[in-house]
Amino acid sequence: ALRTLEGRFVFFWGVYRAHSRSEDELVFPALENKDELHNVSHSYTLDHEHEAELFVEVDACLRDLREHAGLAGDEGGVDGEKVHDAMEAKVTDRKMDPKKRATIMEVERRLQ
């Protein structure tokens, strides 16, 4: 059951990342170009940063559950270079706390 939950979590986080990345790279810049909607997207960008932190917290909970279930060394052969590079490019441009950024990037590396 834990592996099923982890699989669903990884899938959901992937969908979330694709969704937020498309908003950050396509939708929000287009909105910012409209005079009536200038500065509207900033709060949504902050939401994305906060949501990424929440995903990190859920991942930590799943890691604790895995450890208590005796699966601590079973990471599933995850390789996250491509996602890490994309996510790094995304968050580097923002003024996110470096410690939070590092934590998010570490979880991104493990999940992919």
Backbone as ProteinMPNN parsed JSONL, in Angstrom:
{"seq_chain_A": "ALRTLEGRFVFFWGVYRAHSRSEDELVFPALENKDELHNVSHSYTLDHEHEAELFVEVDACLRDLREHAGLAGDEGGVDGEKVHDAMEAKVTDRKMDPKKRATIMEVERRLQ", "coords_chain_A": {"N_chain_A": [[0.823, -1.197, 0.0], [2.001, 1.21, 0.716], [3.884, 1.637, -1.315], [2.155, 1.973, -3.466], [0.869, 4.336, -2.711], [3.101, 6.045, -2.719], [3.733, 5.923, -5.443], [1.481, 7.126, -6.575], [1.715, 9.629, -5.437], [4.129, 10.556, -6.593], [3.315, 10.615, -9.271], [1.225, 12.528, -9.099], [2.677, 14.77, -8.225], [4.272, 15.147, -10.445], [2.337, 15.862, -12.379], [1.43, 18.192, -11.187], [3.819, 19.732, -11.283], [4.15, 20.032, -14.071], [1.831, 21.475, -14.667], [2.133, 23.845, -13.07], [4.528, 24.794, -14.104], [3.826, 25.38, -16.762], [2.012, 27.422, -16.307], [3.711, 29.33, -15.057], [5.59, 29.824, -17.067], [4.165, 30.391, -19.416], [1.367, 31.268, -19.14], [1.257, 33.21, -17.004], [3.235, 35.209, -17.781], [1.923, 36.144, -20.102], [-0.414, 37.219, -18.989], [0.7, 39.271, -17.474], [1.435, 41.046, -19.421], [-0.856, 42.364, -20.078], [-2.47, 45.357, -19.416], [-4.621, 45.644, -17.603], [-4.333, 43.437, -15.996], [-1.904, 43.474, -14.803], [0.547, 42.622, -12.404], [-1.047, 40.703, -11.21], [-0.421, 38.011, -11.352], [1.645, 37.537, -9.583], [0.963, 36.694, -6.946], [0.045, 34.146, -7.485], [2.353, 32.909, -8.335], [3.784, 32.926, -5.959], [2.121, 31.189, -4.586], [2.722, 28.812, -5.94], [5.343, 28.38, -5.09], [4.918, 27.982, -2.34], [3.271, 25.714, -2.448], [5.097, 23.873, -3.5], [6.761, 23.588, -1.305], [4.984, 22.302, 0.405], [4.684, 19.854, -0.913], [7.238, 18.863, -0.469], [7.097, 18.462, 2.291], [5.148, 16.419, 2.42], [6.54, 14.438, 1.063], [8.594, 14.018, 2.925], [7.116, 12.899, 5.005], [6.286, 10.524, 3.763], [8.782, 9.353, 3.444], [9.462, 8.909, 6.124], [7.458, 7.053, 6.776], [8.243, 4.986, 5.053], [10.692, 4.333, 6.176], [9.898, 3.415, 8.727], [8.508, 1.198, 7.915], [10.467, -0.474, 7.204], [11.607, -0.112, 4.724], [13.556, 1.682, 4.113], [15.993, 1.789, 2.639], [15.152, 1.398, 0.087], [14.897, 2.999, -2.634], [14.076, 2.845, -5.243], [15.634, 3.296, -7.521], [15.811, 5.974, -8.569], [16.345, 8.678, -10.818], [17.126, 11.942, -11.219], [18.186, 14.023, -12.921], [17.329, 15.452, -15.294], [14.821, 16.583, -14.558], [15.645, 17.957, -12.31], [17.394, 19.881, -13.459], [15.568, 21.372, -15.006], [13.811, 22.292, -13.014], [15.579, 23.708, -11.407], [16.322, 25.793, -13.125], [13.891, 27.071, -13.226], [13.341, 27.918, -10.532], [15.573, 29.41, -9.896], [15.437, 31.919, -10.987], [13.708, 33.292, -9.364], [13.226, 34.977, -6.199], [13.577, 33.077, -4.089], [14.031, 31.665, -0.853], [17.252, 30.455, -0.305], [17.724, 28.103, 1.207], [15.197, 26.837, 1.275], [14.909, 26.456, -1.475], [17.004, 24.659, -1.963], [16.136, 22.431, -0.498], [13.759, 21.766, -1.847], [14.847, 21.184, -4.358], [16.395, 18.943, -3.774], [14.45, 17.015, -3.122], [13.153, 16.937, -5.582], [15.209, 15.781, -7.119], [15.305, 13.195, -6.037], [12.775, 12.226, -6.618], [12.612, 11.827, -9.345]], "CA_chain_A": [[0.0, 0.0, 0.0], [2.878, 2.376, 0.772], [4.447, 1.851, -2.658], [1.068, 2.506, -4.292], [0.721, 5.732, -2.312], [4.255, 6.778, -3.228], [3.591, 6.027, -6.89], [0.461, 8.139, -6.856], [2.285, 10.919, -5.041], [5.088, 10.953, -7.625], [2.524, 10.975, -10.451], [0.526, 13.782, -8.83], [3.652, 15.858, -8.201], [4.648, 15.38, -11.838], [1.25, 16.621, -13.01], [1.475, 19.524, -10.584], [4.977, 20.459, -11.823], [3.856, 20.397, -15.461], [0.81, 22.514, -14.619], [2.668, 25.108, -12.555], [5.554, 25.269, -15.034], [3.17, 26.011, -17.911], [1.493, 28.718, -15.847], [4.82, 30.251, -14.802], [6.334, 30.159, -18.285], [3.299, 30.821, -20.515], [0.146, 31.987, -18.782], [1.508, 34.4, -16.196], [3.831, 36.291, -18.571], [0.899, 36.717, -20.983], [-1.273, 38.062, -18.16], [1.449, 40.458, -17.06], [1.492, 41.967, -20.559], [-2.138, 43.075, -20.145], [-2.477, 46.451, -18.439], [-5.632, 45.425, -16.566], [-3.968, 42.285, -15.168], [-0.519, 43.618, -14.355], [0.808, 42.266, -10.997], [-2.012, 39.725, -10.716], [0.162, 36.662, -11.301], [2.666, 37.41, -8.54], [0.465, 35.891, -5.827], [-0.018, 32.756, -7.93], [3.733, 32.417, -8.325], [4.068, 32.645, -4.55], [1.382, 29.958, -4.276], [3.489, 27.678, -6.473], [6.477, 28.155, -4.2], [4.382, 27.407, -1.103], [2.816, 24.361, -2.758], [6.291, 23.034, -3.629], [7.187, 23.292, 0.058], [4.048, 21.303, 0.94], [5.058, 18.576, -1.508], [8.435, 18.425, 0.251], [6.644, 17.947, 3.586], [4.503, 15.124, 2.187], [7.617, 13.501, 0.749], [9.267, 13.678, 4.185], [6.226, 11.966, 5.709], [6.381, 9.226, 3.085], [10.106, 8.813, 3.77], [9.358, 8.397, 7.49], [6.669, 5.828, 6.707], [9.083, 3.976, 4.414], [11.691, 3.917, 7.163], [9.223, 2.622, 9.762], [8.068, -0.052, 7.312], [11.653, -1.252, 6.874], [11.922, 0.065, 3.305], [14.335, 2.923, 4.047], [17.02, 1.759, 1.607], [14.532, 1.078, -1.184], [14.543, 4.258, -3.286], [13.505, 2.595, -6.554], [16.5, 3.658, -8.627], [15.331, 7.226, -9.121], [17.367, 9.543, -11.408], [16.403, 13.184, -11.468], [18.974, 15.099, -13.511], [16.556, 16.289, -16.219], [13.839, 17.37, -13.81], [16.407, 18.871, -11.462], [17.862, 21.003, -14.27], [14.415, 22.202, -15.357], [13.308, 22.947, -11.806], [16.602, 24.672, -10.995], [16.184, 26.959, -13.993], [12.64, 27.735, -12.868], [13.368, 28.586, -9.234], [16.732, 30.277, -9.759], [15.069, 33.272, -11.376], [12.91, 33.913, -8.311], [13.938, 35.299, -4.971], [13.201, 32.09, -3.082], [15.033, 31.408, 0.159], [18.158, 29.413, -0.805], [17.555, 26.858, 1.957], [13.984, 26.218, 0.768], [15.186, 26.024, -2.838], [17.846, 23.46, -1.882], [15.294, 21.324, -0.034], [12.879, 21.398, -2.957], [15.662, 20.575, -5.411], [16.795, 17.603, -3.332], [13.296, 16.13, -3.287], [12.967, 16.768, -7.023], [16.213, 14.831, -7.582], [14.94, 11.841, -5.605], [11.503, 11.775, -7.195], [12.673, 11.531, -10.785]], "C_chain_A": [[0.868, 1.262, 0.0], [3.472, 2.67, -0.603], [3.39, 2.413, -3.606], [0.872, 3.985, -3.992], [1.881, 6.564, -2.848], [4.166, 6.955, -4.738], [2.581, 7.09, -7.278], [0.962, 9.53, -6.519], [3.248, 11.429, -6.111], [4.345, 11.378, -8.892], [1.864, 12.337, -10.257], [1.494, 14.956, -8.821], [4.124, 16.164, -9.616], [3.61, 16.203, -12.584], [1.258, 18.051, -12.488], [2.626, 20.352, -11.173], [4.72, 20.907, -13.254], [2.855, 21.548, -15.511], [1.408, 23.85, -14.17], [3.742, 25.674, -13.481], [4.909, 25.955, -16.229], [2.555, 27.353, -17.513], [2.624, 29.727, -15.705], [5.492, 30.72, -16.092], [5.458, 30.728, -19.396], [2.165, 31.736, -20.075], [0.46, 33.287, -18.041], [2.212, 35.512, -16.976], [2.819, 36.95, -19.528], [-0.044, 37.633, -20.2], [-0.576, 39.357, -17.772], [1.552, 41.487, -18.185], [0.202, 42.752, -20.742], [-2.163, 44.138, -19.055], [-3.444, 46.199, -17.287], [-5.218, 44.335, -15.581], [-2.532, 42.338, -14.674], [-0.429, 43.378, -12.844], [-0.2, 41.278, -10.406], [-1.339, 38.375, -10.488], [1.179, 36.475, -10.181], [2.195, 36.524, -7.388], [0.366, 34.416, -6.216], [1.372, 32.13, -7.966], [4.164, 32.089, -6.904], [3.349, 31.384, -4.099], [2.151, 28.737, -4.756], [4.681, 27.361, -5.573], [6.015, 27.497, -2.9], [3.931, 25.964, -1.333], [4.0, 23.41, -2.909], [6.816, 22.652, -2.246], [6.279, 22.234, 0.692], [4.336, 19.915, 0.362], [6.296, 18.007, -0.826], [8.043, 17.833, 1.596], [5.978, 16.583, 3.438], [5.558, 14.072, 1.872], [8.359, 13.079, 2.009], [8.419, 12.701, 5.002], [6.293, 10.578, 5.087], [7.728, 8.554, 3.368], [10.104, 8.223, 5.175], [8.561, 7.095, 7.518], [7.489, 4.682, 6.106], [10.11, 3.442, 5.401], [11.059, 3.027, 8.23], [8.737, 1.275, 9.233], [9.244, -0.942, 6.922], [12.047, -1.161, 5.411], [12.854, 1.252, 3.082], [15.363, 2.914, 2.933], [16.468, 1.537, 0.216], [14.037, 2.354, -1.851], [14.004, 4.063, -4.694], [14.359, 3.032, -7.721], [16.107, 4.946, -9.322], [16.498, 8.061, -9.622], [16.719, 10.845, -11.828], [17.172, 14.304, -12.13], [18.148, 16.019, -14.414], [15.565, 17.166, -15.484], [14.542, 18.368, -12.92], [16.848, 20.092, -12.258], [16.72, 21.949, -14.618], [13.913, 22.972, -14.147], [14.291, 24.002, -11.317], [16.498, 25.942, -11.824], [14.951, 27.767, -13.614], [12.778, 28.532, -11.572], [14.552, 29.526, -9.064], [16.375, 31.719, -10.065], [14.296, 34.006, -10.293], [13.756, 34.15, -7.077], [13.489, 34.382, -3.845], [14.362, 31.933, -2.098], [15.937, 30.261, -0.308], [18.018, 28.075, -0.082], [16.312, 26.101, 1.481], [14.217, 25.674, -0.636], [16.001, 24.737, -2.83], [17.029, 22.243, -1.448], [14.387, 20.838, -1.154], [13.671, 20.689, -4.048], [16.097, 19.173, -5.032], [15.645, 16.608, -3.489], [13.026, 15.898, -4.764], [13.954, 15.736, -7.587], [15.8, 13.405, -7.251], [13.683, 11.33, -6.299], [11.606, 11.393, -8.664], [13.658, 10.459, -11.109]], "O_chain_A": [[0.521, 2.26, -0.632], [3.552, 3.829, -1.009], [3.704, 3.244, -4.458], [0.727, 4.795, -4.907], [1.675, 7.659, -3.372], [4.489, 8.023, -5.256], [2.808, 7.863, -8.208], [0.67, 10.495, -7.226], [3.191, 12.598, -6.494], [4.697, 12.379, -9.515], [1.931, 13.198, -11.135], [1.177, 16.023, -9.347], [4.352, 17.326, -9.95], [3.949, 17.125, -13.326], [1.111, 19.003, -13.255], [2.444, 21.52, -11.518], [5.038, 22.04, -13.615], [3.009, 22.481, -16.299], [1.206, 24.871, -14.827], [3.858, 26.891, -13.629], [5.387, 27.0, -16.671], [2.576, 28.306, -18.291], [2.51, 30.857, -16.181], [5.911, 31.873, -16.198], [5.953, 31.476, -20.24], [2.023, 32.848, -20.582], [-0.029, 34.35, -18.424], [1.82, 36.672, -16.846], [2.855, 38.163, -19.737], [-0.428, 38.696, -20.687], [-1.198, 40.419, -17.745], [1.736, 42.675, -17.921], [0.18, 43.722, -21.5], [-1.902, 43.837, -17.891], [-3.135, 46.499, -16.134], [-5.702, 44.311, -14.449], [-2.008, 41.341, -14.178], [-1.257, 43.889, -12.09], [-0.19, 41.05, -9.197], [-1.661, 37.676, -9.528], [1.535, 35.339, -9.866], [2.958, 35.688, -6.905], [0.577, 33.537, -5.381], [1.535, 30.95, -7.659], [4.835, 31.084, -6.673], [3.893, 30.598, -3.323], [2.222, 27.732, -4.048], [4.985, 26.193, -5.329], [6.65, 26.56, -2.417], [4.184, 25.094, -0.5], [3.917, 22.256, -2.488], [7.264, 21.525, -2.039], [6.752, 21.37, 1.431], [4.242, 18.914, 1.073], [6.392, 16.796, -0.627], [8.594, 16.81, 2.005], [6.219, 15.686, 4.246], [5.48, 12.943, 2.357], [8.718, 11.91, 2.153], [8.954, 11.779, 5.619], [6.352, 9.575, 5.798], [7.801, 7.334, 3.513], [10.678, 7.157, 5.401], [8.941, 6.145, 8.202], [7.437, 3.551, 6.589], [10.365, 2.239, 5.453], [11.626, 1.997, 8.594], [8.571, 0.324, 9.997], [9.054, -2.03, 6.377], [12.748, -2.037, 4.904], [12.931, 1.772, 1.969], [15.592, 3.958, 2.322], [17.233, 1.489, -0.747], [12.887, 2.751, -1.659], [13.517, 5.021, -5.295], [13.846, 3.133, -8.835], [16.075, 4.998, -10.552], [17.526, 8.157, -8.952], [15.852, 10.854, -12.702], [16.831, 15.467, -11.914], [18.258, 17.241, -14.31], [15.474, 18.363, -15.753], [14.092, 19.506, -12.785], [16.696, 21.221, -11.791], [16.868, 23.169, -14.541], [13.622, 24.165, -14.24], [13.883, 25.071, -10.863], [16.576, 27.046, -11.285], [14.962, 28.996, -13.673], [12.376, 29.694, -11.515], [14.536, 30.367, -8.166], [16.939, 32.641, -9.476], [14.238, 35.235, -10.31], [14.849, 33.603, -6.93], [13.074, 34.842, -2.781], [15.528, 32.055, -2.473], [15.434, 29.198, -0.67], [18.179, 27.022, -0.699], [16.352, 24.883, 1.302], [13.781, 24.569, -0.959], [15.722, 23.823, -3.604], [17.217, 21.147, -1.976], [14.262, 19.635, -1.382], [13.206, 19.693, -4.601], [16.16, 18.296, -5.893], [15.855, 15.482, -3.94], [12.704, 14.779, -5.164], [13.585, 14.916, -8.429], [15.928, 12.508, -8.085], [13.548, 10.13, -6.538], [10.734, 10.685, -9.168], [13.82, 10.102, -12.276]]}, "name": "protein", "num_of_chains": 1, "seq": "ALRTLEGRFVFFWGVYRAHSRSEDELVFPALENKDELHNVSHSYTLDHEHEAELFVEVDACLRDLREHAGLAGDEGGVDGEKVHDAMEAKVTDRKMDPKKRATIMEVERRLQ"}
